[in-house]
Coordinates of C-alpha atoms and ligand atoms in Angstrom, one line a residue:
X1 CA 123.9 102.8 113.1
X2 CA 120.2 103.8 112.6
X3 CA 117.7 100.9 112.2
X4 CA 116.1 100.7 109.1
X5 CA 112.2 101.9 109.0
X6 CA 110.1 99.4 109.5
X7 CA 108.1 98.6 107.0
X8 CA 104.2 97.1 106.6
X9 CA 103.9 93.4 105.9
X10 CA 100.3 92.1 104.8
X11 CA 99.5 88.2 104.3
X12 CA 96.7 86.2 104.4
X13 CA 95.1 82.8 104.4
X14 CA 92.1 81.2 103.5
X15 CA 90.1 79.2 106.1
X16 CA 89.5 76.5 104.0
X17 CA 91.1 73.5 105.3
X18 CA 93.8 72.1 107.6
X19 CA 97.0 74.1 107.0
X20 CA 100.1 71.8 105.8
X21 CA 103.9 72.3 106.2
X22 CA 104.1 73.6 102.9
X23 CA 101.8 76.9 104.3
X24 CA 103.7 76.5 107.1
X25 CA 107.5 76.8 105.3
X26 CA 106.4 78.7 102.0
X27 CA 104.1 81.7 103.7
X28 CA 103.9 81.6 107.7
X29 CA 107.8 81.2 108.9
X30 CA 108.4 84.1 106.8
X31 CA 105.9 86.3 108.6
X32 CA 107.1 85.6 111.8
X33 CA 110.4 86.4 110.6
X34 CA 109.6 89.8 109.2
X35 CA 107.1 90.7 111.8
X36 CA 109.7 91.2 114.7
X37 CA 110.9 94.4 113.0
X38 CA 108.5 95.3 110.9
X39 CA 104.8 96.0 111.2
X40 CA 102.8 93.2 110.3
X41 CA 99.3 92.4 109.5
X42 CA 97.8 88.8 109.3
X43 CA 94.3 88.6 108.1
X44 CA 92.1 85.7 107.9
X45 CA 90.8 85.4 104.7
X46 CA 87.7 84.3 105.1
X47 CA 85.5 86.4 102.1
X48 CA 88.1 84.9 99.5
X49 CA 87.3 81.3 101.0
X50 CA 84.1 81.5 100.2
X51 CA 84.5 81.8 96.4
X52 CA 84.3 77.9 96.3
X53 CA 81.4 75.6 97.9
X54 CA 81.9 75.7 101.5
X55 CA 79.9 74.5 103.9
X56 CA 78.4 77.5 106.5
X57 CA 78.4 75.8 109.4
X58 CA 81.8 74.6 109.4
X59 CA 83.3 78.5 108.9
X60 CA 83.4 79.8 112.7
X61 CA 85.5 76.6 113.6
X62 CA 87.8 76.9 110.7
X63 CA 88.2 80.7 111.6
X64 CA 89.3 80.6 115.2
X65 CA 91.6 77.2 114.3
X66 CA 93.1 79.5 112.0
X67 CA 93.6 82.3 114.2
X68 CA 94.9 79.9 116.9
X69 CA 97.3 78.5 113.8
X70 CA 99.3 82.2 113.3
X71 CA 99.9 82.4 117.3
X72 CA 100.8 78.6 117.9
X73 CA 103.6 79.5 115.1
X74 CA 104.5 82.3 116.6
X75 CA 102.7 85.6 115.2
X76 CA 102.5 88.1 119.0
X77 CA 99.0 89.6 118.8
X78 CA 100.5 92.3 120.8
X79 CA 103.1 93.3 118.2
X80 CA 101.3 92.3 115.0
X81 CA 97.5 92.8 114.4
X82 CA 95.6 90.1 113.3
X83 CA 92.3 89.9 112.4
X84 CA 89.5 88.5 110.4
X85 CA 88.4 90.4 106.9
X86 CA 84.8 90.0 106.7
X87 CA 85.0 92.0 110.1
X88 CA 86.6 95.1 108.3
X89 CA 83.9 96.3 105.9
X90 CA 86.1 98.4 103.8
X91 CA 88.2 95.5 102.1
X92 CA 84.9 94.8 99.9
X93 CA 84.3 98.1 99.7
X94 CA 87.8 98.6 98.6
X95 CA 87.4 95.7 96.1
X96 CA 84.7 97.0 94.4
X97 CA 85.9 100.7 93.6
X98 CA 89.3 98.5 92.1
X99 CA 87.1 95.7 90.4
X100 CA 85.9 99.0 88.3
X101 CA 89.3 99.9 87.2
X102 CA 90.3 96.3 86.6
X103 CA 90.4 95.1 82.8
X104 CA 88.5 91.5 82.4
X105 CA 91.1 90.5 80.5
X106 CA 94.0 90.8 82.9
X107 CA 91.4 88.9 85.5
X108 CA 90.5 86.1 83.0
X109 CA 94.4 85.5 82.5
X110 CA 95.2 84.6 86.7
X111 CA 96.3 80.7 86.4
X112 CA 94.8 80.2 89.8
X113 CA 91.1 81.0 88.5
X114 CA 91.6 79.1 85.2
X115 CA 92.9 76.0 87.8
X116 CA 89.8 76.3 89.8
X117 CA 87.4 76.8 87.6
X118 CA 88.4 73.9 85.8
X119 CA 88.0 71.9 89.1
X120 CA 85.0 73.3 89.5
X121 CA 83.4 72.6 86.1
X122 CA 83.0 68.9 85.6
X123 CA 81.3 68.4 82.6
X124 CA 83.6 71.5 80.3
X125 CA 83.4 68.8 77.5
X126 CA 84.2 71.5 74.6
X127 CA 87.5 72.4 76.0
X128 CA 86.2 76.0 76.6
X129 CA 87.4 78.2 79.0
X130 CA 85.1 77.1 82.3
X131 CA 84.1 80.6 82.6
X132 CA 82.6 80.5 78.5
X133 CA 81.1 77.4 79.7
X134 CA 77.2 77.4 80.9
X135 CA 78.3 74.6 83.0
X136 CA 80.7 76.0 84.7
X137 CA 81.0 76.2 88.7
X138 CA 83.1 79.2 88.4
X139 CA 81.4 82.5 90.3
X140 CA 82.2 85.8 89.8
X141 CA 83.0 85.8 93.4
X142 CA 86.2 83.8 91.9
X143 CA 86.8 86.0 88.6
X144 CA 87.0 89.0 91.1
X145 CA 89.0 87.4 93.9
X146 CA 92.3 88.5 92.8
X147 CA 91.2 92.5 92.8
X148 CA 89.8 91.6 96.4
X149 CA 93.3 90.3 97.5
X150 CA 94.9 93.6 95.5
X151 CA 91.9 95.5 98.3
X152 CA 93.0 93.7 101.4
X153 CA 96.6 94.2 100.3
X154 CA 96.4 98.3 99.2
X155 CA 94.3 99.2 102.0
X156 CA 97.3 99.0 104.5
X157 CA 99.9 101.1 102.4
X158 CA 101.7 97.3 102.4
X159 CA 105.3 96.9 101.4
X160 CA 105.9 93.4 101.6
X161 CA 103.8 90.1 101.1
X162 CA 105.2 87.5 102.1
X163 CA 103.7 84.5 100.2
X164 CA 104.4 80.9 98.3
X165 CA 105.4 81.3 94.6
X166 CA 101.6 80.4 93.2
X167 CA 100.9 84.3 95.0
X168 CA 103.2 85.8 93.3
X169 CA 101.0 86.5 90.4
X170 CA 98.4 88.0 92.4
X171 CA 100.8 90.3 93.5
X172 CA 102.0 91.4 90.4
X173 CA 98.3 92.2 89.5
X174 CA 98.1 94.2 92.6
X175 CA 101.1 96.0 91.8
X176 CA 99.5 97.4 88.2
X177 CA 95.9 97.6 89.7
X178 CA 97.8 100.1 92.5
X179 CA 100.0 101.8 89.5
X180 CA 97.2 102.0 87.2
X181 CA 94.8 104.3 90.0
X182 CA 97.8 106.1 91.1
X183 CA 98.3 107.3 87.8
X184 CA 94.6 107.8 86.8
X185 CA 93.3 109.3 90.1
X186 CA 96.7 110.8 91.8
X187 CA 98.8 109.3 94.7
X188 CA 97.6 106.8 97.2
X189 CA 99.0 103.3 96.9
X190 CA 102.2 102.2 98.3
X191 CA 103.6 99.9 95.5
X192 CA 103.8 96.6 97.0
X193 CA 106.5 93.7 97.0
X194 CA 105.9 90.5 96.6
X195 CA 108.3 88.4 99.1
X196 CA 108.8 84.3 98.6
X197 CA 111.3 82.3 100.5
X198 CA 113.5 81.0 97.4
X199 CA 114.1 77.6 99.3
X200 CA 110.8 76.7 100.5
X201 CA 108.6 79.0 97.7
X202 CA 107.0 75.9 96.6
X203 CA 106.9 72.3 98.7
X204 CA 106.1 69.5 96.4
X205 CA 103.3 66.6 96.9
X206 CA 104.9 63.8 99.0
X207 CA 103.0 61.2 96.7
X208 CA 103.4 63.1 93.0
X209 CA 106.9 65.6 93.2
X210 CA 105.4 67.3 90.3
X211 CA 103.1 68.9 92.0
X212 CA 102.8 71.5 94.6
X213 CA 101.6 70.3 98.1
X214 CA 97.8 71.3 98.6
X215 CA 95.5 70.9 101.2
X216 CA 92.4 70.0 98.6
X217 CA 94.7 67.2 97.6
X218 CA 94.5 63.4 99.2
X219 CA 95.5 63.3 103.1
X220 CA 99.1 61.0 102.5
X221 CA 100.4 63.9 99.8
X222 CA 100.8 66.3 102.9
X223 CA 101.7 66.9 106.5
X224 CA 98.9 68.4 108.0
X225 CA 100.2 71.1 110.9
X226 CA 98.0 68.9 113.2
X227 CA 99.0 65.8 112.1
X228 CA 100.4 63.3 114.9
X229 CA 103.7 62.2 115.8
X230 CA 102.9 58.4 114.0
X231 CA 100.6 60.4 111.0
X232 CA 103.8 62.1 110.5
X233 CA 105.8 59.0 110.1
X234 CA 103.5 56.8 108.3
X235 CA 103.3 60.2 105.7
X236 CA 107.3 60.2 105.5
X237 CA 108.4 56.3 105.5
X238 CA 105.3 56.3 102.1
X239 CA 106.4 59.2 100.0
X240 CA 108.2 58.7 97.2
X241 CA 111.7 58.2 96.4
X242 CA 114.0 57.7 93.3
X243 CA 115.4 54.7 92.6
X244 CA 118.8 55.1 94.2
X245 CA 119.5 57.0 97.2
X246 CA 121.0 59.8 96.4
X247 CA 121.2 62.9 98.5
X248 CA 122.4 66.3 96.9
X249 CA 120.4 69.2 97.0
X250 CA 121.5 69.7 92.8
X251 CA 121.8 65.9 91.6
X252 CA 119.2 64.1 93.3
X253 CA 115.8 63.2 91.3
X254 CA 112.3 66.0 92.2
X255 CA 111.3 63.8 95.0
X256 CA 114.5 63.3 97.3
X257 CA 115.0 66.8 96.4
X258 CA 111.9 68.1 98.1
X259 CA 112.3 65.5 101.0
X260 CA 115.9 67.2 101.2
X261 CA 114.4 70.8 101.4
X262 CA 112.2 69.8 104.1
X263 CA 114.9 68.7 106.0
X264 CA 116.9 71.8 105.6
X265 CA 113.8 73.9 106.4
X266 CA 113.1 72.6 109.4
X267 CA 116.7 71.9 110.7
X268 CA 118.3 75.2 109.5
X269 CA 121.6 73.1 108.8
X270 CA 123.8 73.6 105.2
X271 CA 122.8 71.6 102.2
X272 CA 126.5 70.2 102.5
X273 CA 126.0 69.4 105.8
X274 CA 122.7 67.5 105.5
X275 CA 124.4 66.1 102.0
X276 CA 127.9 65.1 104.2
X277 CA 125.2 63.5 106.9
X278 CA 123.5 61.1 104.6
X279 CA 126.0 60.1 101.9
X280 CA 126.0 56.5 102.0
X281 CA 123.1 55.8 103.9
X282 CA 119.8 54.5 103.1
X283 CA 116.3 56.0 102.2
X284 CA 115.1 54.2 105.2
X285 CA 117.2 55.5 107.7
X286 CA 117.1 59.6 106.4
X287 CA 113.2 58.9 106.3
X288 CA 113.5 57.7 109.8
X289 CA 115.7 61.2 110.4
X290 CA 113.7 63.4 109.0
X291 CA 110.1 62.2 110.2
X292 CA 112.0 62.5 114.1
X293 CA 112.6 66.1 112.9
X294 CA 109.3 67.3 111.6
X295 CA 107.6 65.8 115.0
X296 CA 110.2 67.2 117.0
X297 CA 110.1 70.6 115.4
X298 CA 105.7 70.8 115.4
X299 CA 105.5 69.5 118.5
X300 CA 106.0 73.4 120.4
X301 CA 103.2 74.7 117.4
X302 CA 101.2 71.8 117.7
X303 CA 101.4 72.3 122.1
X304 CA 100.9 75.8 122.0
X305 CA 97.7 75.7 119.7
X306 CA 95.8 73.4 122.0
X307 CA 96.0 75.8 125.0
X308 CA 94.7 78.3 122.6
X309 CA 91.7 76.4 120.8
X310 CA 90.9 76.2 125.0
X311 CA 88.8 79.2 124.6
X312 CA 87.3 80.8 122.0
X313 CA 86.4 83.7 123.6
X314 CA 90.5 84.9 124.5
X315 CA 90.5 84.3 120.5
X316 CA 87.9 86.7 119.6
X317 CA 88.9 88.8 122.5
X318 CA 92.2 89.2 119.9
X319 CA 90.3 89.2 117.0
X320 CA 88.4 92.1 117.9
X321 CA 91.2 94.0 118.6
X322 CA 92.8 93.2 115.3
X323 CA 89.7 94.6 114.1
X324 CA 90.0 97.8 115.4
X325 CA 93.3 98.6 114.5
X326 CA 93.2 97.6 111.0
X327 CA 89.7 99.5 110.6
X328 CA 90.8 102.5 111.2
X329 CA 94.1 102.2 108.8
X330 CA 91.7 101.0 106.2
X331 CA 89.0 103.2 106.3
X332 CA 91.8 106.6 106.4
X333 CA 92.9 104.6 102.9
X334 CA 89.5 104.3 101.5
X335 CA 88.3 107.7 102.5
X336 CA 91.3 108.9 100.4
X337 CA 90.5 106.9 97.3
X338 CA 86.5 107.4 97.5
X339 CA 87.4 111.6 97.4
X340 CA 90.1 110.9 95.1
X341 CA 87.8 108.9 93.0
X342 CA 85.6 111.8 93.1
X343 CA 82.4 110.1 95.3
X344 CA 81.0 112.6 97.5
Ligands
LIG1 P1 94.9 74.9 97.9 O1 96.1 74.3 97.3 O2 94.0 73.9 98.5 O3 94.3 76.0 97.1 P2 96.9 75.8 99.6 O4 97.3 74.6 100.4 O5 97.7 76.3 98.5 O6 95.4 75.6 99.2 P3 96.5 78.5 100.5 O7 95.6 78.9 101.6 O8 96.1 78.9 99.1 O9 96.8 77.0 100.7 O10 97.9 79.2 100.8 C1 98.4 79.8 102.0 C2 99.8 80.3 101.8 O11 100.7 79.1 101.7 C3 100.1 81.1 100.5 O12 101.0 82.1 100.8 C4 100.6 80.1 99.6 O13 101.4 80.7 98.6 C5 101.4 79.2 100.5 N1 101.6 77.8 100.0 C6 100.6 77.0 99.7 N2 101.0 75.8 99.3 C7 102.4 75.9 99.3 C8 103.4 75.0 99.0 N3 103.2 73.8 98.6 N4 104.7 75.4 99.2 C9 105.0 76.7 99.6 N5 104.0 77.6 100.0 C10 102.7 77.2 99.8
LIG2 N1 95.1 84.3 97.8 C1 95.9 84.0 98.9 C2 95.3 84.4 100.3 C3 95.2 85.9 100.3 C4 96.4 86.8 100.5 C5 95.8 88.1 100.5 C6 97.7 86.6 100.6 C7 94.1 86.7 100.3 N2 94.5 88.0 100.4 C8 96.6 89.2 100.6 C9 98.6 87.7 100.7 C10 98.0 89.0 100.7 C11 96.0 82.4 99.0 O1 95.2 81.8 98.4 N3 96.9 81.9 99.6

């Protein structure tokens, strides 16, 4: 039997914060997955992270924890390039021939921007859109982000994109941006794919089910990848429950549900079998269970990344060599739309 091609894989995340179990399940499990056979390319976002208020100094840290972060969960820099955006100088570039292609309208519809603006304009007392509004926060570094994603994503000739579900329509903008210039300017996009894990696509809030677990929300709503063995437990003996324990992947309530699908993530067992295991038992005692298992199952990521935050020079060491492999991939691409484009 012949092995099927292999086939590019591009995703990315922002520096902006502590990474949580839901980044960990939804997005980076996924890419370690697809990256032994395929070829993979993990960037470090850092030019869409600062599209919100960020604080400078605190970016160099946040990049090489990051970086650290892909290899502790088990990205091989020597079979997978990873690297940091702002260090390959055609994504922007990339961006901005797209960003002239791009209708404002199809940008002012992403539900990501119209979320973050909103957090970022306090005082949008009329109800307007934030962007309408003079007091808005919202820059066009933010409108535009999605066309630079489409940039970092086209560059590569990408296939897949392995992402959580609140991507997904990202990807479908990059997928018409990509149609729309084949069509206009002749062939040079790959078509990409976005690729969600259907169980884990979107881990809920342990302190509001309805909502999706975040990072900018308050520290007991998530498991922080760094989080320690009693932080852990304390996070999973507090979250929230139904009124009767119940534990069935279809019938329980939105929070045992997501408790549930942590569990299964992280142990790889059957729904039945993890159903079977706890019928009849308490909240207190699958808490107990599953907190044991989320400590057990971090505790290799969490090891591995504090030999690598050790040095930061072994990190950039990598991260220049990322650099120069995704360079000159990019820049072949972008030579072939600037001429295609007609720029001389
Ligand atoms: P924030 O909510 O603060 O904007 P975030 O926690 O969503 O940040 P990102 O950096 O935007 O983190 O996401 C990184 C990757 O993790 C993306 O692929 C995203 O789809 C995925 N992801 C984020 N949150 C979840 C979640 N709750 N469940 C599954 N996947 C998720
Ligand atoms: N917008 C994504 C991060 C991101 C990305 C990408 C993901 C930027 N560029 C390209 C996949 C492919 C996020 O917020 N998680």
């Amino acid at each position: 039997m012949t092995s099927p091609q292999k086939k590019t894989i591009f995703s990315g995340i922002q520096p902006s914060g502590t990474l949580h179990i839901g980044n960990y399940l939804g997005a980076i499990k996924q890419w370690v997955r697809l990256a032994a056979d395929n070829t993979g390319y993990f960037c470090i976002v850092d030019e869409h992270a600062i599209t919100v208020p960020y604080e400078p100094k605190d970016m160099p840290e946040r990049i090489l924890n990051l970086a650290a972060t892909y290899l502790a969960a088990g990205i091989n820099p020597d079979q997978s390039i990873v690297f940091v955006q702002s260090h390959v100088a055609a994504h922007t570039e990339l961006a901005w021939l797209l960003m002239t292609t791009t209708p404002f309208g199809e940008l002012a519809r992403m539900t990501q921007f119209k979320d973050k603006s909103k957090q970022l304009s306090k005082k949008n007392k009329a109800g307007l859109p934030a962007i309408a509004s003079a007091e808005s926060g919202a820059t066009a570094g933010l409108f535009g982000y999605p066309v630079l994603m489409a940039a970092d994503i086209l560059l590569y000739q990408t296939r897949i994109v392995p992402v959580g579900e609140d991507q997904v329509q990202h990807i479908e903008l990059a997928r018409d941006i990509a149609q729309r210039f084949n069509n206009r300017f002749g062939e040079v996009f790959t078509i990409p794919e976005a690729k969600i894990n259907n169980n884990t696509a979107r881990i809920m809030s342990l302190s509001d089910p309805t909502k999706k677990m975040s990072k900018s929300d308050n520290t007991k709503s998530y498991i922080a990848l760094t989080d320690s063995p009693d932080e852990i437990k304390i996070k999973i003996m507090s979250a929230v429950t139904e009124t009767d324990p119940v534990f069935s992947f279809t019938k329980s309530g939105p929070a045992v549900k997501n408790l549930l699908t942590i569990y299964q993530a992280f142990s790889d067992e059957e729904p039945s079998a993890i159903e079977a295991k706890f019928n009849g038992k308490g909240y207190k005692e699958f808490k107990e269970a599953l907190a044991q298992l989320v400590i057990n199952q971090l505790s290799p990521l969490q090891q591995e990344y504090k030999k690598l935050r050790q040095s930061d020079d072994e990190l950039r060491i990598m991260l220049g060599r990322g650099k120069h492999h995704a360079e000159q991939f990019a820049n072949t691409t972008l030579r072939d739309v600037k001429e295609k484009m007609g720029l001389l």
